CSV table of C-alpha atoms in Angstrom, one decimal:
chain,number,residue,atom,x,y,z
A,1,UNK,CA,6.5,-22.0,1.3
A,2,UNK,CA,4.4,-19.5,-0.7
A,3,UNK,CA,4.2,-20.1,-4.5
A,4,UNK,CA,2.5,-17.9,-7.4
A,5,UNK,CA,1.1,-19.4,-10.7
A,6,UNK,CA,0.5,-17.8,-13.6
A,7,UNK,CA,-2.2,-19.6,-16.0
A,8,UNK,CA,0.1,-19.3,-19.3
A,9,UNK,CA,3.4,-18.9,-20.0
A,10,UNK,CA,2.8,-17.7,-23.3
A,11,UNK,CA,-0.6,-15.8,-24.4
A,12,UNK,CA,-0.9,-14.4,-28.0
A,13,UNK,CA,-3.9,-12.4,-28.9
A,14,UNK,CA,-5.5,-9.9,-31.9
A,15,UNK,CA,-4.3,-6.2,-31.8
A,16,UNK,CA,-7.6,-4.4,-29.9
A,17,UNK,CA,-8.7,-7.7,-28.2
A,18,UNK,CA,-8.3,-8.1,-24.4
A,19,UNK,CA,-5.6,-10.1,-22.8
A,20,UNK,CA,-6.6,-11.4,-19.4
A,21,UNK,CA,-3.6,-12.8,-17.2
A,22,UNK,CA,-4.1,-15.1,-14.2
A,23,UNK,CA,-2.2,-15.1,-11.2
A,24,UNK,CA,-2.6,-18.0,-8.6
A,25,UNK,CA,-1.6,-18.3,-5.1
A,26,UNK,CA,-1.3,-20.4,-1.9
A,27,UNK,CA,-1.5,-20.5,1.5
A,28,UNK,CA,-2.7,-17.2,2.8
A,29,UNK,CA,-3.7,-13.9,0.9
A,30,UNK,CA,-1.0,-11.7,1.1
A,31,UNK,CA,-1.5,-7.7,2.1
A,32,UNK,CA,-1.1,-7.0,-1.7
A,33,UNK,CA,-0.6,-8.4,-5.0
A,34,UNK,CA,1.7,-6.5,-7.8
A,35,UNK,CA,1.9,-6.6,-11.3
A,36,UNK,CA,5.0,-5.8,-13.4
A,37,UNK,CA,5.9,-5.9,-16.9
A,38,UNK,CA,9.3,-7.2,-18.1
A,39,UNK,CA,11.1,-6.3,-21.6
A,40,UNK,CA,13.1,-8.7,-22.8
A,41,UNK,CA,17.2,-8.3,-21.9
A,42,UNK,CA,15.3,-5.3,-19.5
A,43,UNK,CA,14.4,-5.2,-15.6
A,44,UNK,CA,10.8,-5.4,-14.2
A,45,UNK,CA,9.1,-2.5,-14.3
A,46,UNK,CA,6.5,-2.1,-11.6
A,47,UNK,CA,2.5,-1.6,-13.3
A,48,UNK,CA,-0.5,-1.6,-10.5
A,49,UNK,CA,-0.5,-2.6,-7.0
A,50,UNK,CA,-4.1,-4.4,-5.7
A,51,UNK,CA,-4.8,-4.4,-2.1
A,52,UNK,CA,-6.6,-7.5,-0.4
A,53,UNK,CA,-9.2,-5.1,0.7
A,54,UNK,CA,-9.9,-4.1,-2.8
A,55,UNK,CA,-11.6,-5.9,-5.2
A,56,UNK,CA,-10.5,-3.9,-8.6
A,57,UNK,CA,-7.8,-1.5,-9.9
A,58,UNK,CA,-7.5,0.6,-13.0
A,59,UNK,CA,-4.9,2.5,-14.9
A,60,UNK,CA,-5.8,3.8,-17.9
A,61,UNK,CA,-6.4,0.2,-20.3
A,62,UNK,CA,-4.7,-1.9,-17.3
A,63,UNK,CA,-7.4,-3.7,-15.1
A,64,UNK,CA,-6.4,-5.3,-11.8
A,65,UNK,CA,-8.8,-7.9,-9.8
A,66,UNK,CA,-8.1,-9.3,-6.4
A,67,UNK,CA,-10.4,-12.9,-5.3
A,68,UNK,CA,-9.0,-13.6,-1.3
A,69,UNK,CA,-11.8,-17.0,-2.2
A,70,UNK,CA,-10.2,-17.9,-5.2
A,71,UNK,CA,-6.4,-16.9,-4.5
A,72,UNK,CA,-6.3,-15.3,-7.6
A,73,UNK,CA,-5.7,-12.1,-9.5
A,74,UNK,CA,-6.8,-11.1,-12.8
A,75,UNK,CA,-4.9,-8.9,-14.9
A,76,UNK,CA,-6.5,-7.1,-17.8
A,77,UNK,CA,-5.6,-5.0,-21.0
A,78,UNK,CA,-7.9,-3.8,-22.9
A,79,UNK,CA,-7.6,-2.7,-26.6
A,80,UNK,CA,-4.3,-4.8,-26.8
A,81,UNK,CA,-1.6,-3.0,-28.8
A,82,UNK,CA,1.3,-4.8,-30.2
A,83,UNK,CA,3.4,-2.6,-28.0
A,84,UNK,CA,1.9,-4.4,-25.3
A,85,UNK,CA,4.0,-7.2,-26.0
A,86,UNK,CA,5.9,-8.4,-22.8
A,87,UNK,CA,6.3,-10.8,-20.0
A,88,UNK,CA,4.0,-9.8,-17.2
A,89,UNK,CA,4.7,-10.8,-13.9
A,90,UNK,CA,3.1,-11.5,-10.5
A,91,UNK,CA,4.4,-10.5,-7.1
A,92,UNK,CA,3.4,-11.0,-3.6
A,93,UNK,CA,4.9,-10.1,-0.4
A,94,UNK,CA,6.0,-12.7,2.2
A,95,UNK,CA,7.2,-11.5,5.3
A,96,UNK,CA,10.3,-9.1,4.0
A,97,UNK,CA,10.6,-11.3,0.7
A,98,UNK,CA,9.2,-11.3,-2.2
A,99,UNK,CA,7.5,-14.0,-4.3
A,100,UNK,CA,7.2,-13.5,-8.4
A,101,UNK,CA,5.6,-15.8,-10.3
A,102,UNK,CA,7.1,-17.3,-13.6
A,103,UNK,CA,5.2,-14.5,-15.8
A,104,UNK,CA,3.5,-14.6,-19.1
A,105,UNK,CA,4.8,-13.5,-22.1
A,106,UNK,CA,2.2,-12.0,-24.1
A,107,UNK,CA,2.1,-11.1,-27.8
A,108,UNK,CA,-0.5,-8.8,-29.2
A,109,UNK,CA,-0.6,-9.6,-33.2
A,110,UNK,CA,-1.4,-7.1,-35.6
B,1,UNK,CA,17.5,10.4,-13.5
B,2,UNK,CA,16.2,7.8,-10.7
B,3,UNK,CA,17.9,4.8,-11.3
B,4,UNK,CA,19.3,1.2,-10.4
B,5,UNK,CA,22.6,0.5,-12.0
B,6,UNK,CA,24.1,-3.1,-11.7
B,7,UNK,CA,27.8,-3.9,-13.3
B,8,UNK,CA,29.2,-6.1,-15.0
B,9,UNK,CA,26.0,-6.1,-17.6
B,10,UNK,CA,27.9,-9.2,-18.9
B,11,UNK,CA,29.9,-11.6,-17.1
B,12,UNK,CA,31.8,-14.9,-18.3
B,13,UNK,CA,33.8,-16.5,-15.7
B,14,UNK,CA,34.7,-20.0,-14.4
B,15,UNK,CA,34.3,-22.0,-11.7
B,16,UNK,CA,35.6,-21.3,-8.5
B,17,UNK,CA,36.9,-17.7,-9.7
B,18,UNK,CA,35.6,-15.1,-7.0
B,19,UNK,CA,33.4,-12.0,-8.6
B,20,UNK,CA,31.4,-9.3,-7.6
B,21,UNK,CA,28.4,-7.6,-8.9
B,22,UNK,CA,28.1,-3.9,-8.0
B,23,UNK,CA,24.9,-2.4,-7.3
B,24,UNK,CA,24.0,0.9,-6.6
B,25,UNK,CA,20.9,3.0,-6.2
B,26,UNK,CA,20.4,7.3,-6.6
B,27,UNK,CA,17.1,7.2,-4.7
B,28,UNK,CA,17.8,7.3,-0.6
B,29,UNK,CA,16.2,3.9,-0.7
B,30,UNK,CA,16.3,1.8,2.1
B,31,UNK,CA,15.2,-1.4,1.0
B,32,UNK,CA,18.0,-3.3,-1.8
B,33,UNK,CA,17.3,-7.1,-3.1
B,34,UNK,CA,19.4,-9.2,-5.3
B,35,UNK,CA,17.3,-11.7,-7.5
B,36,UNK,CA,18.0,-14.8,-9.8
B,37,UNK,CA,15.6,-15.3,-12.7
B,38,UNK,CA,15.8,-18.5,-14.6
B,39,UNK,CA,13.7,-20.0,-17.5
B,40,UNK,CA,10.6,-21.5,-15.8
B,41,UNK,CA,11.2,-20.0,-12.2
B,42,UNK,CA,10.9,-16.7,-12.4
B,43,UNK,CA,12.7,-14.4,-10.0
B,44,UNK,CA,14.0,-16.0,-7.2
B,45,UNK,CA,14.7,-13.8,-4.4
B,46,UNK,CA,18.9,-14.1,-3.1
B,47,UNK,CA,19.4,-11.5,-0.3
B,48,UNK,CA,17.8,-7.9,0.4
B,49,UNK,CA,18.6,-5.5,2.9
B,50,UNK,CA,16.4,-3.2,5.0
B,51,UNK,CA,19.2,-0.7,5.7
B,52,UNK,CA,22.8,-0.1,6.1
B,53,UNK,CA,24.5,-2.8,8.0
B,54,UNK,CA,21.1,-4.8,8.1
B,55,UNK,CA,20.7,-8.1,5.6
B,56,UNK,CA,18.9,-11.3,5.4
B,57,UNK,CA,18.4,-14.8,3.4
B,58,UNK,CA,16.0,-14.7,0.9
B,59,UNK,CA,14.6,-17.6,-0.8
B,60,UNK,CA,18.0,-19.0,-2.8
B,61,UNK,CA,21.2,-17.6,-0.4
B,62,UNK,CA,23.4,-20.4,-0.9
B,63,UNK,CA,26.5,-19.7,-2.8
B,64,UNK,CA,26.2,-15.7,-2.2
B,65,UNK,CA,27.3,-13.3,-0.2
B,66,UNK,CA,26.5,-9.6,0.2
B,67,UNK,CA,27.2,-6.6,1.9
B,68,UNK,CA,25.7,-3.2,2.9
B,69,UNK,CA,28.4,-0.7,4.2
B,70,UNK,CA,26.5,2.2,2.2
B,71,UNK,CA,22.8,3.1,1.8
B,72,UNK,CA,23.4,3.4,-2.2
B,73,UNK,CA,25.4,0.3,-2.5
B,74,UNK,CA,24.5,-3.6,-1.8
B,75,UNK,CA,27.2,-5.7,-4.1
B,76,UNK,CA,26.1,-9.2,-4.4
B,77,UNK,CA,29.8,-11.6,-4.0
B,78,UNK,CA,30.1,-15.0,-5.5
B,79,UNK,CA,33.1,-16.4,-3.6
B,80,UNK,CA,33.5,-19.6,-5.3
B,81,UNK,CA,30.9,-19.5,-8.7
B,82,UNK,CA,29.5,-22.7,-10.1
B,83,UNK,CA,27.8,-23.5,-13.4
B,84,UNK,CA,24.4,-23.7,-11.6
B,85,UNK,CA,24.9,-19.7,-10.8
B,86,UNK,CA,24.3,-19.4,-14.2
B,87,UNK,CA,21.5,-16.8,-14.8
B,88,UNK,CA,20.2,-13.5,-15.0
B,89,UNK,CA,20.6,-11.3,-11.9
B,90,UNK,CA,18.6,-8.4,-10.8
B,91,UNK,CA,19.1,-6.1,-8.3
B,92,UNK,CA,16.2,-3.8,-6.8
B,93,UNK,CA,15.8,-0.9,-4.0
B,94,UNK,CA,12.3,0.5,-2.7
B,95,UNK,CA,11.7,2.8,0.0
B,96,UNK,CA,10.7,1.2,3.6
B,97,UNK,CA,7.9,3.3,3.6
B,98,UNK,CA,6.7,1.7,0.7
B,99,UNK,CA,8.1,-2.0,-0.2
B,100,UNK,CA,5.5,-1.9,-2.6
B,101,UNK,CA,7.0,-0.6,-5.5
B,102,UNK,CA,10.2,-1.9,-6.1
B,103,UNK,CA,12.8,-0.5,-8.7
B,104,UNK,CA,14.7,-3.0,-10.6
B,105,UNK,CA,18.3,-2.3,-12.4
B,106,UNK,CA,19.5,-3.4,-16.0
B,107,UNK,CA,20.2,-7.0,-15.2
B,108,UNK,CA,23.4,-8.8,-15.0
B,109,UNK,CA,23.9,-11.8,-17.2
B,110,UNK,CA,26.2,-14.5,-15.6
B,111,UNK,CA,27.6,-17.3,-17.7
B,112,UNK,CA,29.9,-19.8,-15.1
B,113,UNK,CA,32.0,-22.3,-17.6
């Protein structure tokens, strides 16, 4: 079956550093990875979509990387704000499913 | 507003009493999924739908049931709850143009005694 890691389950970093989130797959690249960020008591909400075709994605401070060699994508936010603070998770398609990883709750210190 | 609304927001029941969770999308979506998310394992897909009348198993079925007799609706039906259906439950609905993006309700926290 298709699993996604995610390097951390807890990352806490300096207001205006950057936090890098890994996401980890197996088996074969999917057609697209997604990122979402989760509040807590709140519902995913969807951030950036990578394609396998494309090696990098940006929005504003959010950075997506896609490696089909390593099975992994990097997820990046730059000048960290303490309002960043969240669970972000990892998504992948399989067939008409969906796979999310166990996130990474992140906390950006002041 | 564009929105996913799932009810009961908070549910305590107890084993073996039937309930329903209601979900319900403004959006002309197609596509509706039912997740679990526990501590440690993420969001566990139950059920989804492609369309009206059209539903499949996801990763975790057993103990559910659902339904999709409306586009806007897909009410996810514990006919006989157990404590281990304890959790947090999420509904979601994307387009089928677009699977991609998926648009996730309020949650609905379960507590089976």
């Amino acid at each position: 079956s298709q699993k996604i890691e995610q390097n951390s389950e807890a990352l806490n970093i300096q207001e205006g550093k950057t936090a890098t989130l890994t996401c980890n797959y197996t088996n074969y690249s999917p057609a697209y990875l997604q990122w979402y960020r989760q509040d807590p008591g709140r519902g995913p909400v969807f951030l950036l979509l990578i394609r396998e075709n494309e090696k990098e994605k940006r929005k504003e401070r959010l950075k997506v990387t896609f490696d089909t060699t390593l099975k992994q994508s990097l997820f990046h936010i730059t000048a960290s704000q303490p309002a960043d603070s969240a669970t972000y998770l990892c998504a992948r398609p399989y067939g008409q499913n969906f796979v999310f990883g166990p996130g990474t709750r992140l906390s950006v210190l002041p | 507003e564009a929105q996913v609304t799932q009810n009961p927001r908070y549910l305590i029941t107890v084993t073996g009493k039937k309930l329903t969770v209601t979900c319900s999308q403004n959006m002309n979506h197609e596509y509706m999924s039912w997740y679990r998310q526990d501590p440690g394992l993420g969001l566990r897909q139950i059920y989804y739908s492609m369309n009206v009348e059209v539903t499949d198993k996801g990763d975790v079925p057993e103990g559910y049931k659902v339904s999709r007799k409306e586009k806007r609706n897909f009410p996810l039906i514990l006919e006989s709850p157990s404590p281990n259906q304890t959790s947090l439950y999420f509904c979601a609905s994307s387009t089928q143009d677009s699977q991609e993006t998926q648009y996730f309700g309020p949650g609905t926290r379960l507590l089976v005694l």
